[in-house]
Coordinates of C-alpha atoms in Angstrom, one line a residue:
M9 CA 75.6 136.8 114.8
R10 CA 78.2 133.9 114.2
P11 CA 76.7 130.6 113.2
L12 CA 76.1 128.2 114.7
V13 CA 77.3 124.8 113.6
S14 CA 76.1 121.7 115.6
H15 CA 78.7 119.2 116.7
A16 CA 76.2 116.5 114.6
D17 CA 77.0 118.8 111.0
A18 CA 80.8 119.6 113.0
R19 CA 80.8 115.6 113.5
R20 CA 79.6 114.4 110.1
L21 CA 81.1 117.4 107.4
F22 CA 84.7 116.2 108.4
A23 CA 84.3 112.5 107.7
V24 CA 82.9 113.7 104.4
S25 CA 86.1 115.7 104.1
Q26 CA 88.0 112.6 104.8
G27 CA 86.3 110.4 102.0
L28 CA 85.1 108.0 104.0
A29 CA 81.4 109.5 102.8
A30 CA 82.4 108.2 98.9
P31 CA 81.1 104.0 97.6
P32 CA 83.6 102.5 99.1
R33 CA 83.0 99.0 95.8
R34 CA 83.9 102.0 93.5
K35 CA 86.4 100.6 91.3
L36 CA 89.8 101.7 91.7
N37 CA 93.6 101.8 89.4
A38 CA 96.5 103.7 90.8
E39 CA 95.3 106.9 89.1
G40 CA 92.7 106.5 91.4
V41 CA 94.9 105.6 94.2
A42 CA 96.6 109.4 93.8
R43 CA 93.8 111.3 93.3
L44 CA 92.5 109.4 96.5
I45 CA 95.6 110.7 97.8
E46 CA 95.0 114.1 97.2
D47 CA 91.7 113.9 98.4
L48 CA 93.0 114.0 102.4
G49 CA 96.1 115.1 101.6
F50 CA 98.4 112.7 102.6
V51 CA 99.1 109.6 103.3
Q52 CA 100.8 108.5 106.7
V53 CA 103.8 105.8 106.6
D54 CA 104.5 103.8 109.9
S55 CA 106.0 100.3 109.4
I56 CA 104.7 98.4 112.5
N57 CA 102.9 96.1 110.7
T58 CA 100.7 94.1 112.7
L59 CA 97.4 93.5 110.4
A60 CA 99.2 95.6 107.4
R61 CA 100.9 98.9 107.4
A62 CA 98.9 102.0 108.2
H63 CA 98.5 103.8 105.0
D64 CA 97.5 100.5 103.4
L65 CA 94.8 101.0 105.9
I66 CA 93.4 104.3 105.8
L67 CA 93.2 103.4 101.6
F68 CA 91.6 100.6 101.9
A69 CA 89.0 101.9 104.6
R70 CA 87.9 104.2 102.2
N71 CA 87.7 102.0 99.4
E72 CA 87.7 98.0 99.4
C73 CA 89.6 97.2 96.2
Y74 CA 92.4 99.0 97.0
R75 CA 95.2 96.9 96.6
P76 CA 99.4 97.8 98.4
E77 CA 100.7 97.3 94.5
L78 CA 98.2 99.9 93.3
L79 CA 100.3 102.6 95.0
A80 CA 103.5 100.3 94.6
R81 CA 102.6 101.9 90.4
A82 CA 101.9 105.2 91.9
L83 CA 104.6 105.5 93.3
E84 CA 107.1 103.8 91.8
R85 CA 106.2 104.0 87.8
D86 CA 103.7 106.8 87.4
R87 CA 105.7 109.7 90.0
S88 CA 101.9 110.8 90.7
A89 CA 103.0 109.9 94.8
F90 CA 106.7 110.7 97.0
E91 CA 107.3 110.6 100.0
N92 CA 108.5 112.7 102.4
W93 CA 107.3 114.6 105.7
T94 CA 104.8 116.4 106.7
H95 CA 104.3 115.4 111.1
D96 CA 105.3 112.5 110.2
A97 CA 106.5 110.4 107.3
S98 CA 104.2 110.5 103.6
I99 CA 102.7 109.7 101.0
I100 CA 102.1 113.0 99.5
P101 CA 100.7 114.4 96.3
T102 CA 103.8 114.6 93.1
P103 CA 101.9 118.0 92.5
F104 CA 101.6 118.9 96.2
F105 CA 106.1 119.0 95.5
P106 CA 106.3 122.4 94.9
Y107 CA 104.5 123.6 98.2
W108 CA 107.7 121.1 100.4
Q109 CA 110.1 123.9 98.6
S110 CA 110.4 126.4 101.8
R111 CA 109.2 123.1 104.2
F112 CA 112.7 121.3 102.1
S113 CA 115.0 125.0 102.9
Q114 CA 114.1 125.0 106.2
Q115 CA 114.9 121.3 107.3
K116 CA 119.0 122.0 106.5
T117 CA 119.4 124.4 109.3
E118 CA 116.6 122.5 111.8
L119 CA 117.6 119.5 111.2
K120 CA 120.9 120.0 112.4
E121 CA 120.3 121.7 115.0
R122 CA 117.5 119.2 116.8
W123 CA 120.5 116.1 115.6
R124 CA 122.7 117.2 116.6
K125 CA 121.1 117.9 120.5
W126 CA 120.8 113.5 120.2
R127 CA 124.1 113.3 119.3
R128 CA 124.0 111.9 115.6
E129 CA 127.9 112.1 115.6
G130 CA 129.0 112.3 112.2
F131 CA 126.6 112.2 109.7
E132 CA 126.9 116.4 109.1
E133 CA 130.5 115.1 107.8
A134 CA 129.4 112.3 106.0
L135 CA 126.9 114.4 103.6
D136 CA 128.8 115.0 101.3
A137 CA 130.4 111.8 101.5
V138 CA 126.8 109.7 101.1
Q139 CA 125.0 112.8 97.9
R140 CA 128.6 111.7 95.9
H141 CA 127.9 108.0 96.7
V142 CA 124.1 108.8 95.1
H143 CA 124.4 110.0 92.6
E144 CA 127.8 107.9 90.8
N145 CA 126.1 105.5 91.8
G146 CA 122.1 105.3 92.1
P147 CA 119.6 104.4 93.3
T148 CA 120.8 102.9 97.8
M149 CA 119.9 101.7 100.2
A150 CA 121.3 102.4 104.4
R151 CA 122.9 99.3 103.9
H152 CA 125.3 100.5 101.1
L153 CA 126.4 102.8 103.1
G154 CA 127.4 100.3 106.2
G155 CA 124.8 101.2 108.0
E156 CA 121.9 99.1 108.3
E157 CA 122.4 98.5 111.7
S158 CA 120.2 100.4 114.0
K159 CA 119.2 99.7 117.9
K160 CA 116.6 102.1 120.2
S161 CA 117.7 103.3 122.6
A162 CA 116.6 104.2 126.5
N163 CA 114.4 107.4 125.3
G164 CA 112.8 105.5 122.6
W165 CA 114.2 107.6 119.0
W166 CA 115.9 105.0 116.7
D167 CA 120.7 105.4 117.1
W168 CA 121.8 105.6 113.0
H169 CA 124.7 105.0 111.7
P170 CA 126.7 107.9 110.5
T171 CA 125.6 107.4 107.7
K172 CA 121.7 106.6 107.7
T173 CA 121.6 109.8 109.8
A174 CA 123.1 111.5 105.2
L175 CA 120.4 110.2 103.9
E176 CA 117.6 110.8 106.6
Y177 CA 119.0 114.6 106.7
L178 CA 119.2 114.7 102.4
W179 CA 115.8 113.0 102.2
R180 CA 114.4 114.9 104.4
C181 CA 116.0 117.9 103.3
G182 CA 115.0 117.6 99.7
D183 CA 118.1 116.6 98.0
L184 CA 118.0 113.0 98.0
A185 CA 113.9 111.2 96.8
V186 CA 112.8 108.2 98.0
C187 CA 112.1 106.2 94.7
R188 CA 110.6 102.8 95.7
R189 CA 111.1 100.4 99.4
E190 CA 112.0 96.7 98.9
G191 CA 110.3 95.1 102.0
F192 CA 109.6 98.2 104.0
Q193 CA 113.4 100.2 103.4
K194 CA 114.1 102.7 101.3
V195 CA 115.7 103.4 98.7
Y196 CA 117.0 106.9 98.2
D197 CA 118.2 108.2 94.4
L198 CA 118.2 112.0 94.0
T199 CA 115.2 114.4 94.2
E200 CA 116.1 115.0 89.3
R201 CA 115.9 111.3 89.3
V202 CA 112.9 110.6 90.9
I203 CA 109.9 113.9 90.9
P204 CA 109.0 114.7 87.2
E205 CA 110.9 118.0 85.7
A206 CA 107.4 120.1 85.0
V207 CA 107.0 119.9 89.1
R208 CA 110.6 120.6 90.0
A209 CA 110.9 123.1 87.4
Q210 CA 107.9 126.0 89.5
E211 CA 108.1 127.6 91.9
V212 CA 106.0 129.0 94.4
S213 CA 106.7 131.9 97.0
H214 CA 106.8 131.4 101.1
A215 CA 103.7 133.3 101.6
E216 CA 101.9 130.5 98.9
T217 CA 102.9 128.2 100.3
V218 CA 101.1 129.3 103.9
D219 CA 98.1 130.6 101.9
W220 CA 97.8 126.7 99.3
A221 CA 98.5 124.6 102.7
C222 CA 95.6 126.7 105.6
R223 CA 92.8 126.3 102.5
G224 CA 93.9 122.9 101.2
A225 CA 93.6 122.5 105.2
L226 CA 90.4 123.6 106.2
D227 CA 89.6 122.2 103.0
R228 CA 90.1 118.8 104.4
L229 CA 90.0 118.9 107.8
G230 CA 86.1 121.4 107.3
L231 CA 86.0 123.4 109.9
A232 CA 88.6 124.7 111.4
T233 CA 91.2 127.1 114.4
S234 CA 93.7 127.9 113.3
G235 CA 95.8 125.8 115.6
E236 CA 93.9 123.2 113.0
L237 CA 95.1 125.0 109.7
A238 CA 99.0 125.0 110.9
A239 CA 99.3 121.6 112.0
F240 CA 97.6 120.0 109.1
W241 CA 100.7 119.3 107.0
D242 CA 103.1 120.8 109.2
G243 CA 104.6 122.9 107.1
V244 CA 103.7 126.8 108.2
S245 CA 103.9 127.8 111.6
P246 CA 100.4 129.1 114.2
K247 CA 101.3 132.7 114.0
E248 CA 101.2 132.0 109.8
A249 CA 98.3 130.6 109.9
A250 CA 96.8 132.4 112.3
A251 CA 98.2 136.2 110.0
W252 CA 95.8 134.1 107.6
C253 CA 93.1 133.5 108.5
A254 CA 92.7 137.3 109.5
E255 CA 93.8 138.3 106.4
N256 CA 90.8 135.8 104.5
L257 CA 88.2 136.6 107.3
G258 CA 85.3 138.4 104.9
R259 CA 86.8 137.0 101.7
G260 CA 86.1 134.3 101.3
L261 CA 86.6 132.5 105.2
I262 CA 83.9 133.4 107.8
E263 CA 83.8 132.2 111.4
V264 CA 81.6 130.6 113.5
E265 CA 81.1 129.0 116.7
V266 CA 80.7 124.4 117.5
A267 CA 78.8 123.2 120.3
A268 CA 80.2 121.0 121.8
G269 CA 79.0 117.6 122.1
D270 CA 78.2 117.6 126.2
G271 CA 76.6 121.0 126.4
G272 CA 79.6 122.8 126.9
K273 CA 80.9 126.0 125.7
P274 CA 80.2 126.1 121.6
R275 CA 84.1 126.7 120.2
R276 CA 85.1 128.8 118.0
A277 CA 86.3 128.0 114.2
F278 CA 86.9 128.9 111.0
A279 CA 85.4 127.6 107.7
R280 CA 84.7 128.6 104.5
E281 CA 81.9 131.3 103.2
D282 CA 79.6 128.3 101.4
L283 CA 79.5 126.0 104.7
L284 CA 76.1 126.1 105.6
D285 CA 75.3 125.5 102.0
R286 CA 77.6 122.4 102.1
L287 CA 75.7 121.3 105.7
A288 CA 72.0 121.6 104.0
D289 CA 73.8 118.8 101.5
L290 CA 76.3 116.5 103.1
P291 CA 75.8 113.3 102.3
E292 CA 75.5 109.9 105.6
L293 CA 78.5 106.9 106.1
P294 CA 77.8 103.6 104.8
K295 CA 76.6 102.3 108.2
R296 CA 79.2 99.7 108.0
L297 CA 81.7 98.8 110.1
R298 CA 85.8 99.7 109.8
V299 CA 88.5 99.4 110.8
L300 CA 90.5 101.8 111.4
S301 CA 95.0 102.1 111.4
P302 CA 95.9 104.4 114.2
F303 CA 97.1 106.4 112.1
D304 CA 94.0 107.0 110.4
P305 CA 93.4 111.1 109.5
L306 CA 89.7 111.1 110.9
L307 CA 91.6 110.7 114.5
R308 CA 95.0 111.8 113.9
D309 CA 94.8 114.6 115.8
R310 CA 93.5 113.2 118.9
K311 CA 92.7 116.3 120.9
R312 CA 89.8 116.9 118.2
A313 CA 88.4 113.1 117.5
L314 CA 87.8 113.5 121.6
R315 CA 85.9 116.7 121.1
L316 CA 84.2 115.6 117.9
F317 CA 83.0 111.3 118.9
D318 CA 84.1 111.2 121.9
F319 CA 86.0 108.9 121.2
D320 CA 89.4 108.7 123.6
Y321 CA 92.2 107.4 122.0
R322 CA 95.8 106.1 122.9
I323 CA 98.4 104.3 121.2
E324 CA 100.4 101.8 123.6
V325 CA 103.4 100.6 121.8
F326 CA 105.5 102.5 124.2
V327 CA 103.7 102.4 127.2
P328 CA 105.1 99.1 129.4
A329 CA 102.8 95.5 129.3
A330 CA 102.2 96.4 132.6
K331 CA 100.4 99.9 132.4
R332 CA 98.6 99.3 128.9
Q333 CA 94.4 99.5 129.1
Y334 CA 93.7 98.2 125.4
G335 CA 97.1 96.6 124.1
Y336 CA 100.2 97.3 122.0
Y337 CA 98.1 97.8 118.8
V338 CA 94.5 98.3 119.3
F339 CA 92.6 99.8 116.1
P340 CA 89.7 102.1 116.3
I341 CA 86.2 100.9 115.5
L342 CA 84.6 103.1 112.8
E343 CA 80.6 102.4 113.1
G344 CA 78.6 105.3 109.9
E345 CA 79.9 107.5 111.4
R346 CA 80.2 107.1 115.3
L347 CA 83.7 105.6 116.4
I348 CA 81.9 102.9 118.7
G349 CA 84.9 100.8 120.0
R350 CA 88.6 99.7 119.2
I351 CA 90.1 96.0 118.2
D352 CA 92.9 94.4 119.7
V353 CA 93.2 92.0 115.4
K354 CA 96.6 90.6 114.2
N355 CA 97.4 89.2 111.6
W356 CA 99.4 85.5 112.7
R357 CA 100.9 84.7 108.3
D358 CA 102.7 81.7 109.7
A359 CA 98.9 80.5 110.9
G360 CA 97.1 82.0 107.7
E361 CA 94.3 83.6 111.0
I362 CA 93.0 87.1 111.7
R363 CA 93.1 86.3 114.8
V364 CA 90.7 88.8 117.5
A365 CA 92.2 88.6 120.9
G366 CA 90.1 91.4 122.1
L367 CA 86.9 93.7 121.5
W368 CA 86.8 97.2 123.8
L369 CA 82.8 98.8 123.3
E370 CA 81.9 102.2 123.9
P371 CA 79.5 102.7 127.3
K372 CA 75.9 101.7 126.3
V373 CA 77.4 100.8 122.7
R374 CA 76.5 96.7 122.6
L375 CA 77.3 93.4 120.3
T376 CA 73.9 93.1 119.6
A377 CA 73.6 90.6 116.5
G378 CA 73.3 92.6 113.8
R379 CA 76.4 94.5 115.0
R380 CA 78.2 91.2 115.3
R381 CA 77.0 90.2 111.5
R382 CA 79.2 94.1 110.1
L383 CA 82.1 93.1 112.4
E384 CA 82.2 89.7 111.1
A385 CA 81.9 91.5 107.9
E386 CA 85.0 93.7 108.0
L387 CA 87.0 91.2 109.4
E388 CA 86.5 88.8 106.3
R389 CA 87.2 91.9 103.8
L390 CA 90.0 92.6 106.2
R391 CA 90.8 88.6 105.8
R392 CA 90.7 88.9 102.1
F393 CA 92.9 92.3 101.3
V394 CA 96.0 90.7 103.5
G395 CA 95.5 87.3 102.3
A396 CA 94.8 85.0 105.6
D397 CA 93.1 81.9 105.4
R398 CA 90.7 82.5 108.4
V399 CA 89.0 85.1 111.7
V400 CA 89.9 83.4 114.8
F401 CA 88.2 84.9 117.8
Q402 CA 90.1 84.0 120.6
D403 CA 88.3 82.9 124.3
G404 CA 86.7 86.3 125.7
F405 CA 86.9 88.6 123.5
L406 CA 84.7 90.2 124.1
K407 CA 86.4 92.5 127.3
E408 CA 83.4 95.0 127.7
E409 CA 79.6 94.6 127.1

């Protein structure tokens, strides 16, 4: 008989595995930020700055002592983290760099084929010249090569100048690395000038990479299907993850049944063999409210968030305004271990205000006096974090109750 894991235990295990049970006011320095990123596995980067950058909000949600300058130090001075690709652009612990070598090799072929289909002509011819420029001139931005301009096409993709595309290709394939950002624009340099030599010198096989990736994903998901293990880093194939699960079943890995929140059929998943001991000692999450980034790892997998939290979330940035259900960039709200709603909040920097334009609570969730105080406390924390002067609730902000 496979052990049956309750829906509540599965939800809490995932939240704990994502660092949300740790004391939110513990002291933090650049080294602590690097450890926090390592605990999460990686932190997604996104350019939209409605309230604050996605990576900053992800880290702030777990420790309110976090400040962006601590991350800048980890990335640019200590080199304890680097930027590259998981399922999207991400900040990754530098000790993980050797496990990206397989990905770099695969990308050299896959990206060329994919970007040819996107009609990014000319970038292949520019690769040698771009790499030579960086080698001879050091840190380079796209504008240094005449490729700063880009425009969004009708299909939603950014159309890049060939030299900008070449820079991105060389970065995605590991020949270049991001040494810093100016504003939010990448500054590229040769990888050997950014990643410490002792890390670059480590060699790992593809089989070792698959083993590391699956074990690391399971640690951060708590329990998962083989498909979820493959999707976590987006660095191994579903077939490789399934084979890893089959090989390790009974050798530190067990299969469990996870109860459905709606009383439906349990879902089969894999877990570490010490799962039951871990479930017996799970800490509770702080009762406070937290505004999460839309790219927070707690709900990056939308289907998993729906299954574990009964929370159906969609970011509506690319949805035409007339068809949006909530808004352009609406943030999920976590209370304890429940996702209780979403909030349309924006940092109006010129006015020095955080403005709340909309609040939608989930069914059976009410804006009680206590919950409003907790919401106001979270917004006050965010106000201080982004350097605004005040929080303003606009008329009619409460959309559903």
